[in-house]
PDB file of C-alpha atoms in Angstrom:
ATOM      1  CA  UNK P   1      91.694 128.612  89.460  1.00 45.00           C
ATOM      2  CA  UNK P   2      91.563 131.381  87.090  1.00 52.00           C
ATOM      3  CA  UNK P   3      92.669 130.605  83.166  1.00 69.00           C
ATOM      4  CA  UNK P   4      96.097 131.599  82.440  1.00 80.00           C
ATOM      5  CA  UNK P   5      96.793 133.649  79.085  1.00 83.00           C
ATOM      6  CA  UNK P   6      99.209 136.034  78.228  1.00 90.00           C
ATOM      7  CA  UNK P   7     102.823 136.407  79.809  1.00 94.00           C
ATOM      8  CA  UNK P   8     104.045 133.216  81.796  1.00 95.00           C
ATOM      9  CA  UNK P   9     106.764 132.477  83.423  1.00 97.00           C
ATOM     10  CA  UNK P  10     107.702 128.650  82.418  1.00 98.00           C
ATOM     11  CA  UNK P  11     109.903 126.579  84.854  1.00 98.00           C
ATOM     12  CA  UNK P  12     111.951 123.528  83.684  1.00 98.00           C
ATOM     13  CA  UNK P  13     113.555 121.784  86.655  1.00 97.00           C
ATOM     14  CA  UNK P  14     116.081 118.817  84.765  1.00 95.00           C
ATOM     15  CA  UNK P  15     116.747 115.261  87.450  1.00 93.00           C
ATOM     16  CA  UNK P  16     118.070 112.286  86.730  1.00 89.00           C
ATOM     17  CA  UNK P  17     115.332 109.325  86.574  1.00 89.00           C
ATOM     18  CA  UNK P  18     116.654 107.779  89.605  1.00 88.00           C
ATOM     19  CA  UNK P  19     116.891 110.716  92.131  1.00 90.00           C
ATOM     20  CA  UNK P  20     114.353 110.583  94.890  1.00 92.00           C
ATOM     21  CA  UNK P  21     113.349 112.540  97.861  1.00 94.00           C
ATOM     22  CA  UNK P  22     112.091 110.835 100.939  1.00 94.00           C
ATOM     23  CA  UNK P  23     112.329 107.121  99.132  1.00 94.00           C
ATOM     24  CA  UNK P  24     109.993 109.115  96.214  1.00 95.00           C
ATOM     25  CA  UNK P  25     111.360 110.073  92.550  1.00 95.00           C
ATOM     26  CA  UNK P  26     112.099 113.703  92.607  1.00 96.00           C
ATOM     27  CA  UNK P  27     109.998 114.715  89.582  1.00 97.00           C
ATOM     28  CA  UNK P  28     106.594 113.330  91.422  1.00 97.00           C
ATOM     29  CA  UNK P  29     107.985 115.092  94.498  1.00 97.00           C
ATOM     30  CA  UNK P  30     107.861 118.536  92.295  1.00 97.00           C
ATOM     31  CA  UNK P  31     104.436 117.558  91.021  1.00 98.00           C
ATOM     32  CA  UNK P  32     102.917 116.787  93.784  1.00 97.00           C
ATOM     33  CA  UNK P  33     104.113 120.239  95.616  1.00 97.00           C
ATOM     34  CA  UNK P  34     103.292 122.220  92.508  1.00 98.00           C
ATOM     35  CA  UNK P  35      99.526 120.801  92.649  1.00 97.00           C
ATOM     36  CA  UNK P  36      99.736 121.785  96.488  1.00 97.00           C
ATOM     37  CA  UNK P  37     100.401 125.100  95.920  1.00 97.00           C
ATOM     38  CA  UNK P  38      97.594 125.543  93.410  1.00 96.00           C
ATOM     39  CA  UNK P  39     100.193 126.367  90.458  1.00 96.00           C
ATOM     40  CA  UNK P  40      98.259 125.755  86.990  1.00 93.00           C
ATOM     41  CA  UNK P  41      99.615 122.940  86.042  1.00 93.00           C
ATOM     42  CA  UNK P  42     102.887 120.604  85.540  1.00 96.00           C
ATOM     43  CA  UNK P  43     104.264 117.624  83.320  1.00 97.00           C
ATOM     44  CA  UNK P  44     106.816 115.014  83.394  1.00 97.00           C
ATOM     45  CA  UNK P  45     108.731 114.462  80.111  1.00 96.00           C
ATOM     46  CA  UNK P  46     111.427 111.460  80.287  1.00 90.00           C
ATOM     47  CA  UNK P  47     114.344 112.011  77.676  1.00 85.00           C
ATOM     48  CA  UNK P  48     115.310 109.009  75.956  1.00 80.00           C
ATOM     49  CA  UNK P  49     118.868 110.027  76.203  1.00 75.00           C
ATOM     50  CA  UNK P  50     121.281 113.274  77.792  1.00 71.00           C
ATOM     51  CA  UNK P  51     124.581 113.837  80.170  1.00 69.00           C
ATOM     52  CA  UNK P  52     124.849 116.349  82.896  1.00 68.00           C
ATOM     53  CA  UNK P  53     126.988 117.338  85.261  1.00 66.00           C
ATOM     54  CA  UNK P  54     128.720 114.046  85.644  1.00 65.00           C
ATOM     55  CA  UNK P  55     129.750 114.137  81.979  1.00 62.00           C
ATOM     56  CA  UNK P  56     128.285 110.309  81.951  1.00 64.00           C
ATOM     57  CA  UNK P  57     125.546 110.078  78.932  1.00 65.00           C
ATOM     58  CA  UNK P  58     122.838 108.186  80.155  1.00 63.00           C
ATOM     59  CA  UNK P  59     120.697 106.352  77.434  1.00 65.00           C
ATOM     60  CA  UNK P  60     117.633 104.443  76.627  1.00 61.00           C
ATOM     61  CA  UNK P  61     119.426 102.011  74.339  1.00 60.00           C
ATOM     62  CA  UNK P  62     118.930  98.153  75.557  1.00 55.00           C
ATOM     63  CA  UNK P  63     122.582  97.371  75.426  1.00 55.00           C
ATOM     64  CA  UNK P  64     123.415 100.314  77.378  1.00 52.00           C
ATOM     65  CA  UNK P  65     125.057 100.867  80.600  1.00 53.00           C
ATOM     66  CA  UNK P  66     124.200 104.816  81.397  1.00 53.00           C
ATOM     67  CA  UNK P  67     120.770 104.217  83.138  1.00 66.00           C
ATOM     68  CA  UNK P  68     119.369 107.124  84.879  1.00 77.00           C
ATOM     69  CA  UNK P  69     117.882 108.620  81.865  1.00 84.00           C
ATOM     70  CA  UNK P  70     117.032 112.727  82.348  1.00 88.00           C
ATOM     71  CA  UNK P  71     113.447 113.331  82.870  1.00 93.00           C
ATOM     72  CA  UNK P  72     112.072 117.701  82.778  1.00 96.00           C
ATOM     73  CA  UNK P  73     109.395 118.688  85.038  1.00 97.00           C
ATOM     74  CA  UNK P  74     107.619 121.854  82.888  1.00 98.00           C
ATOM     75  CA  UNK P  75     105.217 124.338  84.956  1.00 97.00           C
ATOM     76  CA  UNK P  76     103.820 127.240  83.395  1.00 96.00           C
ATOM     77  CA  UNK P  77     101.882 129.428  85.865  1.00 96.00           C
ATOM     78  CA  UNK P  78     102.326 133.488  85.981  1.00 96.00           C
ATOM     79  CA  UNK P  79     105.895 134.873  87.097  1.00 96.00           C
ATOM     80  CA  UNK P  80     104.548 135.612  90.883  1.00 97.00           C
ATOM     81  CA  UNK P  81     103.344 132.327  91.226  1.00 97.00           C
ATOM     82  CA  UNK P  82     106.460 130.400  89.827  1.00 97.00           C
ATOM     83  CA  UNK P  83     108.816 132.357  91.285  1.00 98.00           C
ATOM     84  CA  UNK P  84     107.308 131.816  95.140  1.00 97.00           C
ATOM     85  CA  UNK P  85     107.283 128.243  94.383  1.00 97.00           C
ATOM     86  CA  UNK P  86     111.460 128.462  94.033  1.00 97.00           C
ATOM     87  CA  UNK P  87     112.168 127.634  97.537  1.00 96.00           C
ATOM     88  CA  UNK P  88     109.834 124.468  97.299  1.00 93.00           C
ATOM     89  CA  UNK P  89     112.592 123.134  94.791  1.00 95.00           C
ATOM     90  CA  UNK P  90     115.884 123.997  96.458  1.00 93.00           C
ATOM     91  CA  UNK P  91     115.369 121.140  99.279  1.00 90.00           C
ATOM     92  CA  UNK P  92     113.920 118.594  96.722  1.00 93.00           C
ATOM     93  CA  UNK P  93     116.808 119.252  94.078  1.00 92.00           C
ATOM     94  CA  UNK P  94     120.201 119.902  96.473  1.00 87.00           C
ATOM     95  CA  UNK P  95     121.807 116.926  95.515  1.00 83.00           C
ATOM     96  CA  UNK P  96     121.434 117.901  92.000  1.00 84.00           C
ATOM     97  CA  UNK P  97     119.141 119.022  89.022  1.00 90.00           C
ATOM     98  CA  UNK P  98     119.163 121.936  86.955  1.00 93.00           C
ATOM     99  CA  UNK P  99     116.203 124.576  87.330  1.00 96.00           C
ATOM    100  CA  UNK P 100     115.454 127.319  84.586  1.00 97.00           C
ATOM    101  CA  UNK P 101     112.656 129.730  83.604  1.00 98.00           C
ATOM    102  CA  UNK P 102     111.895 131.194  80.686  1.00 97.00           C
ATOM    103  CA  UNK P 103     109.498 134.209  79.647  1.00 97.00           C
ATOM    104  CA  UNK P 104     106.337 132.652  78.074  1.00 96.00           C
ATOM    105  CA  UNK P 105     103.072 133.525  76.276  1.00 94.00           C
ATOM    106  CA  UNK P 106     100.248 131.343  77.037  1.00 92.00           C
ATOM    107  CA  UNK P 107      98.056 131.422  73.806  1.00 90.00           C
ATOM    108  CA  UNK P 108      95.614 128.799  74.581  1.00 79.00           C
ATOM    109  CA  UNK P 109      95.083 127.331  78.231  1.00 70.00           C
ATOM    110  CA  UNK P 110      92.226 124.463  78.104  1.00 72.00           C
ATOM    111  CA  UNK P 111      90.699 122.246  80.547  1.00 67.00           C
ATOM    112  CA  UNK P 112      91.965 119.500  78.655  1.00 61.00           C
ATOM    113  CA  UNK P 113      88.165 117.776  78.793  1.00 60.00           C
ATOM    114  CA  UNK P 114      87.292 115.881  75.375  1.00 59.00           C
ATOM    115  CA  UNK P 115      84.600 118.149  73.291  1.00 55.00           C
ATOM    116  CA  UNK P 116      81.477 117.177  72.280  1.00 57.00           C
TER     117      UNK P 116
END
């Protein structure tokens, strides 16, 4: 894999905690196709609280009821790359999720190994 720096293309794809493909959550799903098509990388960030498009706000308060908290999936690769990974998404996220992508500038892209 070459290193990535300059102009990215960043793709946020927003699920609820509790969606799942195939019996799997949705946001390992996305992971595990993104590291199958040899994109440069992804994360999985869970929100501790957020509403979508059922207007219901899911928290992670203990006395609350909302459940399903919002997790984002974040994958910054070049624009070719991202964008031919698209169609990987639409089965994985048809009964909901919200995908985005924003113009990016990688500045620093490390192999995350400890120095010294």
């Amino acid at each position: 894999m070459s290193r990535l720096h300059g102009r990215a293309l960043r793709l946020t794809v927003l699920v609820g905690e509790q969606h799942t493909w195939h019996h799997r959550p949705v946001y390992t799903e996305i992971v595990h196709r993104a590291h199958a098509a040899g994109l440069a990388g992804a994360s999985v960030f869970r929100g501790v609280e957020g509403f979508g498009a059922s207007s219901l706000v899911h928290t992670s308060r203990l006395l609350s009821l909302g459940g399903n908290l919002p997790v984002a999936v974040v994958i910054v690769d070049t624009e070719e790359r991202v964008r031919a990974f698209l169609p990987e998404l639409e089965e994985v996220t048809a009964d909901g999720g919200l995908v985005l992508l924003d113009a990016c500038e990688v500045v620093r892209y490390g192999s995350g190994e400890p120095r010294g």
